[in-house]
PDB file of C-alpha atoms in Angstrom:
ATOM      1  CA  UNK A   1      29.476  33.866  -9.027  1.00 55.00           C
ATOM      2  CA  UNK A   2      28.581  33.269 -12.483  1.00 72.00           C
ATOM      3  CA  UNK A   3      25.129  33.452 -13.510  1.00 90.00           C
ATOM      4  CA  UNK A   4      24.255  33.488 -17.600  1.00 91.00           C
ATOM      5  CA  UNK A   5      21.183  33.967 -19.456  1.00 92.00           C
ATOM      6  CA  UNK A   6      20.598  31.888 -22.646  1.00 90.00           C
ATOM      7  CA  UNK A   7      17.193  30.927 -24.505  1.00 88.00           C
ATOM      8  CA  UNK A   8      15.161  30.912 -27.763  1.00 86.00           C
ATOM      9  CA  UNK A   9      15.736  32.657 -30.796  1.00 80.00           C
ATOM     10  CA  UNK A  10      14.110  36.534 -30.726  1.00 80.00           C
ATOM     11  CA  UNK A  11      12.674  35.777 -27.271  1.00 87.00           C
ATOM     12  CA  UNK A  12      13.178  39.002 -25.821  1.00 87.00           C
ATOM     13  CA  UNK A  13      16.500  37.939 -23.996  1.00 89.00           C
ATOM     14  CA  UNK A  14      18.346  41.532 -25.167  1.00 88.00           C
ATOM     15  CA  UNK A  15      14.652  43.437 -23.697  1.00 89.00           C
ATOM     16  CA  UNK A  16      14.396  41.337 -20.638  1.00 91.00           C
ATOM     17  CA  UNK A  17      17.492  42.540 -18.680  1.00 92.00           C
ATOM     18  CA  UNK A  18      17.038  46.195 -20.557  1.00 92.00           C
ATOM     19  CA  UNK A  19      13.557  46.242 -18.584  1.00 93.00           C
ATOM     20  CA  UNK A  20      15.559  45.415 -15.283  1.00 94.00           C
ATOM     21  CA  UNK A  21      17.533  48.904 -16.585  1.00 93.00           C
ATOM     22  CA  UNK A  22      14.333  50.754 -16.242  1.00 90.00           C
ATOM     23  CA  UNK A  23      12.853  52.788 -13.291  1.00 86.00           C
ATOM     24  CA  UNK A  24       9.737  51.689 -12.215  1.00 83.00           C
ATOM     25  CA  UNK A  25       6.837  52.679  -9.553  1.00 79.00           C
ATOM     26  CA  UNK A  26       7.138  49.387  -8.524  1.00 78.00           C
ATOM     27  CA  UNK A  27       9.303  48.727  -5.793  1.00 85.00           C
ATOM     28  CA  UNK A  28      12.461  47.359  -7.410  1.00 91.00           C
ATOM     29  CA  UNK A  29      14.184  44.370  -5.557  1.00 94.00           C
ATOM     30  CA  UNK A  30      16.651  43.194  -8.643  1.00 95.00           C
ATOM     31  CA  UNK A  31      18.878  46.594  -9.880  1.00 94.00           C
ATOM     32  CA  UNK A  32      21.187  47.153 -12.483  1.00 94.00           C
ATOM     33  CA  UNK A  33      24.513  48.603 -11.994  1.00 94.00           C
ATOM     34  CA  UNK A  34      23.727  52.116 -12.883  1.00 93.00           C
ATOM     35  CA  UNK A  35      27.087  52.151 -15.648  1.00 95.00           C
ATOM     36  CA  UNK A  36      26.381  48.833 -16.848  1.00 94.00           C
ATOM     37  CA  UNK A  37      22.974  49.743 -17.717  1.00 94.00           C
ATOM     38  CA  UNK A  38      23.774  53.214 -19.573  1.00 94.00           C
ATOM     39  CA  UNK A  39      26.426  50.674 -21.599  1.00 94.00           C
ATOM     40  CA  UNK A  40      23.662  47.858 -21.788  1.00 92.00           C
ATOM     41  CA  UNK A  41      21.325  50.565 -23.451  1.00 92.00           C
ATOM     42  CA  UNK A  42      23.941  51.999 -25.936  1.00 92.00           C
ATOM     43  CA  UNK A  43      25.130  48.480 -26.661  1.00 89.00           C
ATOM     44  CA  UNK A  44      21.544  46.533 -27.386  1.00 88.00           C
ATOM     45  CA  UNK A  45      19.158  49.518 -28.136  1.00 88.00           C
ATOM     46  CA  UNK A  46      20.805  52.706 -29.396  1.00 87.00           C
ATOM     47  CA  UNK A  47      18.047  53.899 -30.627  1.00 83.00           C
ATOM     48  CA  UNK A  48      15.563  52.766 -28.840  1.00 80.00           C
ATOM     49  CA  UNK A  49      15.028  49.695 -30.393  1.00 81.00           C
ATOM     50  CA  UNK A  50      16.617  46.447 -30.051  1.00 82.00           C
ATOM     51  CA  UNK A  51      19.119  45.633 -32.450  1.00 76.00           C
ATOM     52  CA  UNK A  52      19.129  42.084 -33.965  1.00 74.00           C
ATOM     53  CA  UNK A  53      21.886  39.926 -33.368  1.00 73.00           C
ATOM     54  CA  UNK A  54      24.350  39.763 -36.475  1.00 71.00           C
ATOM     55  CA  UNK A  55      27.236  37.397 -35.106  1.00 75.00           C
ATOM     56  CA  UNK A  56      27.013  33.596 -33.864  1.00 75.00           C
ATOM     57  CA  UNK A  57      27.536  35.050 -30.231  1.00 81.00           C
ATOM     58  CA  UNK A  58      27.113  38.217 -28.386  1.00 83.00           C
ATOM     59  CA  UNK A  59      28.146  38.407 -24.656  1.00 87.00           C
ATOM     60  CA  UNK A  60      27.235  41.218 -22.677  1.00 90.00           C
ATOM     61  CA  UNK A  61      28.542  41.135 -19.008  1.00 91.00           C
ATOM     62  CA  UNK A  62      26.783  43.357 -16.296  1.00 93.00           C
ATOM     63  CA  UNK A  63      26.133  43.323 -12.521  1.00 93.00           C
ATOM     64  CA  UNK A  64      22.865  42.959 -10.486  1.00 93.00           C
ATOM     65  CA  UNK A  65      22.273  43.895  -6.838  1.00 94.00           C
ATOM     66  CA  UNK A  66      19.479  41.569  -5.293  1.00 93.00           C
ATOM     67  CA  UNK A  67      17.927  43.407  -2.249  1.00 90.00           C
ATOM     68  CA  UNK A  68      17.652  40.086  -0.123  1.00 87.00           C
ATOM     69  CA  UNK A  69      17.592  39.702   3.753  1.00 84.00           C
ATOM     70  CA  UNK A  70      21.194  39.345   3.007  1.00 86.00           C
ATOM     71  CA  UNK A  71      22.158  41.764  -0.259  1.00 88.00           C
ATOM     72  CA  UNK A  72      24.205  40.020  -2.855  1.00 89.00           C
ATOM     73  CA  UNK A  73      25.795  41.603  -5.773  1.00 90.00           C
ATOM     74  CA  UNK A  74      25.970  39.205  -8.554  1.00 91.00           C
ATOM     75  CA  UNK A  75      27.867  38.996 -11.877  1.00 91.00           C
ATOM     76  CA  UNK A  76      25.229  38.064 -15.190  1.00 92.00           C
ATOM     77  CA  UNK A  77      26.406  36.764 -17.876  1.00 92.00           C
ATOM     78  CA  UNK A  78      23.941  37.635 -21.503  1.00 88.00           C
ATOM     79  CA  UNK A  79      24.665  35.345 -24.153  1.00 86.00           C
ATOM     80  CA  UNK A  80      23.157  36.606 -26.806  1.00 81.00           C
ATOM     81  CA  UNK A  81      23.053  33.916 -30.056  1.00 76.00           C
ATOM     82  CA  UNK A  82      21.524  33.898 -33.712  1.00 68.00           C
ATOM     83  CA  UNK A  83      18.454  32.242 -34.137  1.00 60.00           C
ATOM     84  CA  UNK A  84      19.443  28.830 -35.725  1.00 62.00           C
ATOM     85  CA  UNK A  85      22.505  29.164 -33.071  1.00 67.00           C
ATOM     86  CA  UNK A  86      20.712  27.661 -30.058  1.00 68.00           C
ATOM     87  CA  UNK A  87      17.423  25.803 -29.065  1.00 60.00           C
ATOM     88  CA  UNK A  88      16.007  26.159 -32.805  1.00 65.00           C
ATOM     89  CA  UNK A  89      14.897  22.491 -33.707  1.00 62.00           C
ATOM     90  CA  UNK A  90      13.867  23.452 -37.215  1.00 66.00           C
ATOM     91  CA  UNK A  91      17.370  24.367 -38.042  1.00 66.00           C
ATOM     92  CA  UNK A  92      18.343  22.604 -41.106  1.00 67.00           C
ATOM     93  CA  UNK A  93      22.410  22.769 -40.209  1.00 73.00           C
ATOM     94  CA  UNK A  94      23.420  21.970 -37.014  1.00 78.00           C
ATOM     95  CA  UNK A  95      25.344  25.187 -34.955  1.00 79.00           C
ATOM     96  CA  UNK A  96      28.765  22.711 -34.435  1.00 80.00           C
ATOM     97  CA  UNK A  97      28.582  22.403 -38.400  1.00 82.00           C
ATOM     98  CA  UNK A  98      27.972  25.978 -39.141  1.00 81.00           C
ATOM     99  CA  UNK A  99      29.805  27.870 -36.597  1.00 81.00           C
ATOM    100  CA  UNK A 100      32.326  25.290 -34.990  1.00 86.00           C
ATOM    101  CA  UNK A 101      34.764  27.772 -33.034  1.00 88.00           C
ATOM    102  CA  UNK A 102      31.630  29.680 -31.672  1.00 85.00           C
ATOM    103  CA  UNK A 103      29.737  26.555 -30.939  1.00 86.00           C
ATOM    104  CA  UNK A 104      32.716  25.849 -28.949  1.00 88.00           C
ATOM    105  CA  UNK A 105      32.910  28.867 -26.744  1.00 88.00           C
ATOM    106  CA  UNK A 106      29.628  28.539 -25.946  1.00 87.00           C
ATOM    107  CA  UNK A 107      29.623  25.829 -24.749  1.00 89.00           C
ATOM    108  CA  UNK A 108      32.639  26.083 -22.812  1.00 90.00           C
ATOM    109  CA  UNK A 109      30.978  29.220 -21.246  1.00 88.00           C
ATOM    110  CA  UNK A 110      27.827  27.549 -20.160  1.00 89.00           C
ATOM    111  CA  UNK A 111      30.002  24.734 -18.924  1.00 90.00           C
ATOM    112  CA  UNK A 112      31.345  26.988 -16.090  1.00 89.00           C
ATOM    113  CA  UNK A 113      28.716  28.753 -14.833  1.00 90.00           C
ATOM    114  CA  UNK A 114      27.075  28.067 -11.605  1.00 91.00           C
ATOM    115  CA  UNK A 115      23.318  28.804 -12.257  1.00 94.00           C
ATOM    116  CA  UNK A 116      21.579  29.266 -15.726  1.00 94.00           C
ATOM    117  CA  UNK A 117      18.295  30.976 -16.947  1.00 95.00           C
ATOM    118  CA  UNK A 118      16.807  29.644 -19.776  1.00 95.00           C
ATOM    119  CA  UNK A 119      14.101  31.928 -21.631  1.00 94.00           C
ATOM    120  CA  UNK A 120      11.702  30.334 -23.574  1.00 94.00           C
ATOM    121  CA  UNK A 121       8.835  31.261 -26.116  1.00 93.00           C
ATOM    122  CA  UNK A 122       5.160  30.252 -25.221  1.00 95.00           C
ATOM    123  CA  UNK A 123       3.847  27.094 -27.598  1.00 94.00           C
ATOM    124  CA  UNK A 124       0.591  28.343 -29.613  1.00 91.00           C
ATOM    125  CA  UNK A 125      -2.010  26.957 -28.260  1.00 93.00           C
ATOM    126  CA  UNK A 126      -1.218  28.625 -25.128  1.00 94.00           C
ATOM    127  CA  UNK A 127      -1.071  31.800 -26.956  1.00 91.00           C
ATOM    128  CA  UNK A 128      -4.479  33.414 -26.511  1.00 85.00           C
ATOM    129  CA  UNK A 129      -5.441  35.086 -29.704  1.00 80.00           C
ATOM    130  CA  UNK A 130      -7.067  38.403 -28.048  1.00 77.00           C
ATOM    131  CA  UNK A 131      -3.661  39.196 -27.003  1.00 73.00           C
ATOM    132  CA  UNK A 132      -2.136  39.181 -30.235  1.00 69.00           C
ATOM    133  CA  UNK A 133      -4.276  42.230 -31.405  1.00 63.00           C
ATOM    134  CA  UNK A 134      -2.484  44.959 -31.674  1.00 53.00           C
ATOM    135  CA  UNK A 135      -3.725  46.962 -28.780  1.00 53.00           C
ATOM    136  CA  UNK A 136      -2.428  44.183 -26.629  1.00 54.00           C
ATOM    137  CA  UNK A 137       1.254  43.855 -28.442  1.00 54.00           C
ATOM    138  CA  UNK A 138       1.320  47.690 -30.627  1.00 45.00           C
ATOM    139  CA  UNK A 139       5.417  46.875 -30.573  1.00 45.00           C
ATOM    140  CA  UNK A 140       5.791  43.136 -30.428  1.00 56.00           C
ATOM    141  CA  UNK A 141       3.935  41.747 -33.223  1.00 59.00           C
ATOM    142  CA  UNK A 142       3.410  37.873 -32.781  1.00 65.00           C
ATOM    143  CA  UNK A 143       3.016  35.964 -36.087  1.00 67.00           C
ATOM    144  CA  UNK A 144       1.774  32.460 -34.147  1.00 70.00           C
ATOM    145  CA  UNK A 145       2.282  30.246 -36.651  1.00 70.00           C
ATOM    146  CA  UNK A 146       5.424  31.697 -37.943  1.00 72.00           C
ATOM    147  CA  UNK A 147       7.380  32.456 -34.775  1.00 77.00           C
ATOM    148  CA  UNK A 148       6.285  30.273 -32.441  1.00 87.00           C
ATOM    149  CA  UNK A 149       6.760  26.373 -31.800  1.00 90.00           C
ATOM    150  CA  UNK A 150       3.176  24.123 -32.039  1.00 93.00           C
ATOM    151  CA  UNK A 151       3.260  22.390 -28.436  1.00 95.00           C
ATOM    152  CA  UNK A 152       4.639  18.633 -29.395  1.00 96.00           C
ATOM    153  CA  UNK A 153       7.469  20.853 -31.396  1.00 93.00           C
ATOM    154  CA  UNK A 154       7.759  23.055 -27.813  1.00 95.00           C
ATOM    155  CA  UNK A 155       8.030  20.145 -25.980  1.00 96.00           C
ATOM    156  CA  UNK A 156      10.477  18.215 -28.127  1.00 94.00           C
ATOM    157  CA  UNK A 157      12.888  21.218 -28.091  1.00 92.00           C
ATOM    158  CA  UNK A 158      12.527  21.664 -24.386  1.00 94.00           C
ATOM    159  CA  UNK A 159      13.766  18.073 -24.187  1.00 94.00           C
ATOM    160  CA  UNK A 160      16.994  18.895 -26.529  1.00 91.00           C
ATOM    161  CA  UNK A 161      17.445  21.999 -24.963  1.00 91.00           C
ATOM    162  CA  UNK A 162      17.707  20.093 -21.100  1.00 93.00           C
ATOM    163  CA  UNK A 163      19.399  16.840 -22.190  1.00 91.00           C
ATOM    164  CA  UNK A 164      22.140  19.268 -23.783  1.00 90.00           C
ATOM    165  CA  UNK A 165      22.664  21.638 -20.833  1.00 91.00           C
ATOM    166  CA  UNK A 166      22.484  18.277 -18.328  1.00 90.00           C
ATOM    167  CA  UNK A 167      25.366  16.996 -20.508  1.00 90.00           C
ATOM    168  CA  UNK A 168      27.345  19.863 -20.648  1.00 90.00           C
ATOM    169  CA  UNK A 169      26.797  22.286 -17.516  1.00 90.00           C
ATOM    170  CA  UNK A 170      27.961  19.652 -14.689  1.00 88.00           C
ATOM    171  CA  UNK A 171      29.155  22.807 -13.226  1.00 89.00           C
ATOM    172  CA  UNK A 172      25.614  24.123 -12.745  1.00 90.00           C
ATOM    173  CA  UNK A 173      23.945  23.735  -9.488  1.00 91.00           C
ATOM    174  CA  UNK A 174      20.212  25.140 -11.126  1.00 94.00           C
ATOM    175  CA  UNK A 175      18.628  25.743 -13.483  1.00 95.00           C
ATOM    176  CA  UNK A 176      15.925  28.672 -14.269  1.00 97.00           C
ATOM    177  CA  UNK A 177      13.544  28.068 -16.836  1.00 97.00           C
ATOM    178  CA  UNK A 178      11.230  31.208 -17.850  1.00 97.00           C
ATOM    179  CA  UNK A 179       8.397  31.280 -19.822  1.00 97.00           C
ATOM    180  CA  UNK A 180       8.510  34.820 -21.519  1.00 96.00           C
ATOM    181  CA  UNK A 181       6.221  36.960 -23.089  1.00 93.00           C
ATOM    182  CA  UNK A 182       3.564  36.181 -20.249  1.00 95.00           C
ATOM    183  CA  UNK A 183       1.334  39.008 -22.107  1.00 92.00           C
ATOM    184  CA  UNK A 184       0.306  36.471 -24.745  1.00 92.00           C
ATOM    185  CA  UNK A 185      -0.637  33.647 -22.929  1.00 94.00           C
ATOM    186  CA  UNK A 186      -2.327  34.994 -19.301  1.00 94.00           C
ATOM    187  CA  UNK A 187      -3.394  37.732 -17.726  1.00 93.00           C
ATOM    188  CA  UNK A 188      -0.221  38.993 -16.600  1.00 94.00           C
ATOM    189  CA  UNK A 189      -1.191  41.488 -13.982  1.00 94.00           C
ATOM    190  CA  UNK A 190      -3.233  38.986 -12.170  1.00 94.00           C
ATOM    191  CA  UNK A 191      -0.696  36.456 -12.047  1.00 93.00           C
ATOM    192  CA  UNK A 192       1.508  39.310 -10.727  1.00 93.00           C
ATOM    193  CA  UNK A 193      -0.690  40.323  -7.961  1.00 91.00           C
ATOM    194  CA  UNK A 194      -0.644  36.262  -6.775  1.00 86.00           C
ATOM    195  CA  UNK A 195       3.053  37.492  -5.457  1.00 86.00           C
ATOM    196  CA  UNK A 196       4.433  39.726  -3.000  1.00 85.00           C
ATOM    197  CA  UNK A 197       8.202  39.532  -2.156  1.00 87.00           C
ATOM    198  CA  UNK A 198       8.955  40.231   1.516  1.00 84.00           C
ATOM    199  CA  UNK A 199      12.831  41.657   1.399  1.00 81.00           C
ATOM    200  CA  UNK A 200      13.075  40.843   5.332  1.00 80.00           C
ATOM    201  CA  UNK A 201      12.534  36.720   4.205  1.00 76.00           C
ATOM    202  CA  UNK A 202      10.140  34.488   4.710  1.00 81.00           C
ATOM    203  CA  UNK A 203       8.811  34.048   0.808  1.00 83.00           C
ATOM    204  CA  UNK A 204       6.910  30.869   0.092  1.00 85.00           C
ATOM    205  CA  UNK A 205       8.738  30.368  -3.372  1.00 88.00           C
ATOM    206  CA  UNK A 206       7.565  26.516  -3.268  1.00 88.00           C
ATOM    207  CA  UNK A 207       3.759  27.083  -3.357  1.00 89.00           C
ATOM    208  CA  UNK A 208       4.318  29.785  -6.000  1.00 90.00           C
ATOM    209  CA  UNK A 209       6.962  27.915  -8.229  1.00 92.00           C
ATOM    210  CA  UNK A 210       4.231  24.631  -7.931  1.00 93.00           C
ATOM    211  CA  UNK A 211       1.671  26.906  -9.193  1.00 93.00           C
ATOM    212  CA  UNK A 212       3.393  27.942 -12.233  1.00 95.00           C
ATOM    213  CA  UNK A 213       4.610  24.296 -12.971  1.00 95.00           C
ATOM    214  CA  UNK A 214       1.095  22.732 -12.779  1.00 95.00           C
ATOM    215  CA  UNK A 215      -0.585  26.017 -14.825  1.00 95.00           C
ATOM    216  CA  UNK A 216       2.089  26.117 -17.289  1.00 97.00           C
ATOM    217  CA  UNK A 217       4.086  23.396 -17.922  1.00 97.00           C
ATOM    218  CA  UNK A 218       1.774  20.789 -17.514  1.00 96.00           C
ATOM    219  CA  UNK A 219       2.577  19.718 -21.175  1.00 97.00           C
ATOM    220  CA  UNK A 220       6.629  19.203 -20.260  1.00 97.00           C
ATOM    221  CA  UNK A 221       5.972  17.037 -16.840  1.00 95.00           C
ATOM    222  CA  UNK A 222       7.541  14.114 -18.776  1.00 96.00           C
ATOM    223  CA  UNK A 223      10.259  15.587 -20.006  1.00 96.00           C
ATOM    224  CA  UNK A 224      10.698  17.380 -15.947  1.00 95.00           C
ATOM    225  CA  UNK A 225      10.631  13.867 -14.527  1.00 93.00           C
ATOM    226  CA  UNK A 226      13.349  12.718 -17.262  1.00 92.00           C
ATOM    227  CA  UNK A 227      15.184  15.352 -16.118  1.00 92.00           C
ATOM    228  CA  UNK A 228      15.184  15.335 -12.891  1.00 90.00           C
ATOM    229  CA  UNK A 229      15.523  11.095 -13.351  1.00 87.00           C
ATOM    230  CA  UNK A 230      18.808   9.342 -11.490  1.00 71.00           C
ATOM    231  CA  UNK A 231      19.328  13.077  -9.431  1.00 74.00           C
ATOM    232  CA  UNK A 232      20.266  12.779  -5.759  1.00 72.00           C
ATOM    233  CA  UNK A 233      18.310  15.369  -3.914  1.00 70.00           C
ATOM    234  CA  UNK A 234      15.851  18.534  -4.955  1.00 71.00           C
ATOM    235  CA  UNK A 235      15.202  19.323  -8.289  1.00 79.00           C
ATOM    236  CA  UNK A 236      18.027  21.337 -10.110  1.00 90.00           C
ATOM    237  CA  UNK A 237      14.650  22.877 -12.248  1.00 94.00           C
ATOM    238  CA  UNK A 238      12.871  25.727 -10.951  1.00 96.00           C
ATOM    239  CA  UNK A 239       9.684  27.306 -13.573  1.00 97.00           C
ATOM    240  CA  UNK A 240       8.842  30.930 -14.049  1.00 97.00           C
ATOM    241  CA  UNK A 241       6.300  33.134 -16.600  1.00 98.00           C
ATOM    242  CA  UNK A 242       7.886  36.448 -17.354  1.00 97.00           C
ATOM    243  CA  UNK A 243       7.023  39.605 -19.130  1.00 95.00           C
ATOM    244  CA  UNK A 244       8.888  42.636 -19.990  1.00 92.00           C
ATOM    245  CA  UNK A 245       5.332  44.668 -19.499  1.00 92.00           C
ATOM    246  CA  UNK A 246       5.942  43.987 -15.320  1.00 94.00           C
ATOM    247  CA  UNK A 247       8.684  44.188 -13.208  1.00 94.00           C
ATOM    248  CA  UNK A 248       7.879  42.064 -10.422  1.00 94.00           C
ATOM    249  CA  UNK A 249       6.814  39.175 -12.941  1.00 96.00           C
ATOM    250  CA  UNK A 250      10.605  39.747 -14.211  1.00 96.00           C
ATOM    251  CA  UNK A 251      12.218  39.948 -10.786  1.00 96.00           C
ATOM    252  CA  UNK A 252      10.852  36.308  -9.291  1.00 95.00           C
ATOM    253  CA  UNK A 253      13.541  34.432 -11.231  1.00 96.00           C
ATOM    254  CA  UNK A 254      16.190  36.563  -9.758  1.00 95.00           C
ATOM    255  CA  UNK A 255      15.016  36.459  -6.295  1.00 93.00           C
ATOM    256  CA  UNK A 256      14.715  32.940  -6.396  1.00 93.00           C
ATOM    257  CA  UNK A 257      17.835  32.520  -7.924  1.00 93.00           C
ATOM    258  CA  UNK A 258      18.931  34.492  -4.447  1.00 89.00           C
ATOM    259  CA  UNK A 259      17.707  32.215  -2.331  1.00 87.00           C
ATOM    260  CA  UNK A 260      20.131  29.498  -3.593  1.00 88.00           C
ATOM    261  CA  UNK A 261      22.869  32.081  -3.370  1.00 83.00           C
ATOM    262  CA  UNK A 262      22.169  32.326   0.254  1.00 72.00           C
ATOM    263  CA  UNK A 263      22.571  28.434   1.045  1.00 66.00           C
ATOM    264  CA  UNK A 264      25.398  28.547  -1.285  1.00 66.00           C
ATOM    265  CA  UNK A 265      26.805  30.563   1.390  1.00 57.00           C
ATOM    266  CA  UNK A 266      26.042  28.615   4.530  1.00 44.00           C
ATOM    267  CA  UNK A 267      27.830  25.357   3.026  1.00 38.00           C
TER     268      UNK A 267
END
């Protein structure tokens, strides 16, 4: 089953499956191969820090155990891409022009995969500026204007990003979109608390996943209904907030992603 990981440039991709690596006095639901995270560590952060990426495409391949009513063991795919590589509208060369043979692979690689989460920055003015003090973010320093997208900008990139993986991923069956570094933009261990996954099944994903929709991506609903526009059946789009600062915040995409995994199997 191949599942792949893709967003925005310096989003946090690299830290967001390294934070799945970690223990945690949470109870953990979504586990990393114990090998493939000692290699994922060494690989991303040797020293404890994440390294930046230096080529057009870095693809790190591990495996996750989801603790569902019915346990799956699943094979992730990180693609890992330079900043002006993917989703980076303010790019002044295009990625086909720059780095054709990589563009290429990429795209081919995203064109066979079965289910893809898509990580995405927060726009500024959702961005509350209390938590960009440094007692808040001591490691992550946010520069708004500088690293993040204004929200018409956000929005117009969202719509590039979807119309290119609708044109290219006909392989795909859905589609995960995550809006990381939750820590900036809400209070994070509230929104956690709102959720409580029951491994024995019946999780009300819906009412959550409508929640986070109408709270968060309000400002995309247009580009959603485009989307979703001329589709037979449910929406292939599904909306998360994640943070690397809490586990179960991190683990709701992957548990979802589960429960499509599990009617994948009773076709």
């Amino acid at each position: 089953m191949s599942v792949i990981v893709i967003g925005d440039r310096a989003v946090g991709k690299s830290s967001m499956i390294l934070s799945l690596c970690e223990p945690s006095p949470q109870e953990r639901y979504v586990v990393v191969d114990e090998d493939d995270s000692r290699r994922l560590k060494e690989e991303l952060s040797p020293d404890g820090k994440v390294l930046p990426t230096e080529n057009p495409i870095n693809l790190h391949s591990l495996s996750l155990y989801l603790r569902l009513p019915r346990p799956r063991e699943i094979t992730v795919d990180l693609i890992d891409t330079r900043g002006e590589f993917w989703g980076d509208i303010k790019a002044t060369e295009s990625p086909q022009d720059k780095f054709p043979s990589a563009y290429q692979d990429f795209m081919q690689k995203i064109g066979k995969a079965r289910y893809i989460i898509l990580v995405l920055h927060p726009y500024q003015e959702l961005v509350r500026e209390e938590y960009l003090k440094a007692e808040h973010n001591p490691l992550d320093r946010v520069n708004k204007e500088e690293d993040l997208y204004p929200r018409d900008v956000w929005v117009k990139n969202l719509r590039r990003n979807l119309e290119t993986l609708k044109k290219n991923c006909k392989s795909v069956k859905h589609f995960f979109v995550c809006l990381h570094k939750a820590d900036l933009f809400c209070n994070y261990k509230e929104e956690s608390s709102k959720w409580q996954y029951n491994p024995s099944g019946n999780n009300d994903f819906g009412t959550y996943l409508d929640r986070i929709i109408t709270r968060y991506f309000r400002v995309a609903k247009d580009v959603i209904q485009e989307f979703n526009a001329n589709q037979t059946g449910a929406s292939k789009l599904s909306f998360f907030i994640t943070t690397k600062k809490d586990r179960k915040l991190l683990e709701i995409p992957w548990l979802s992603l589960g429960t499509y995994l599990s009617l994948d199997e009773e076709i």
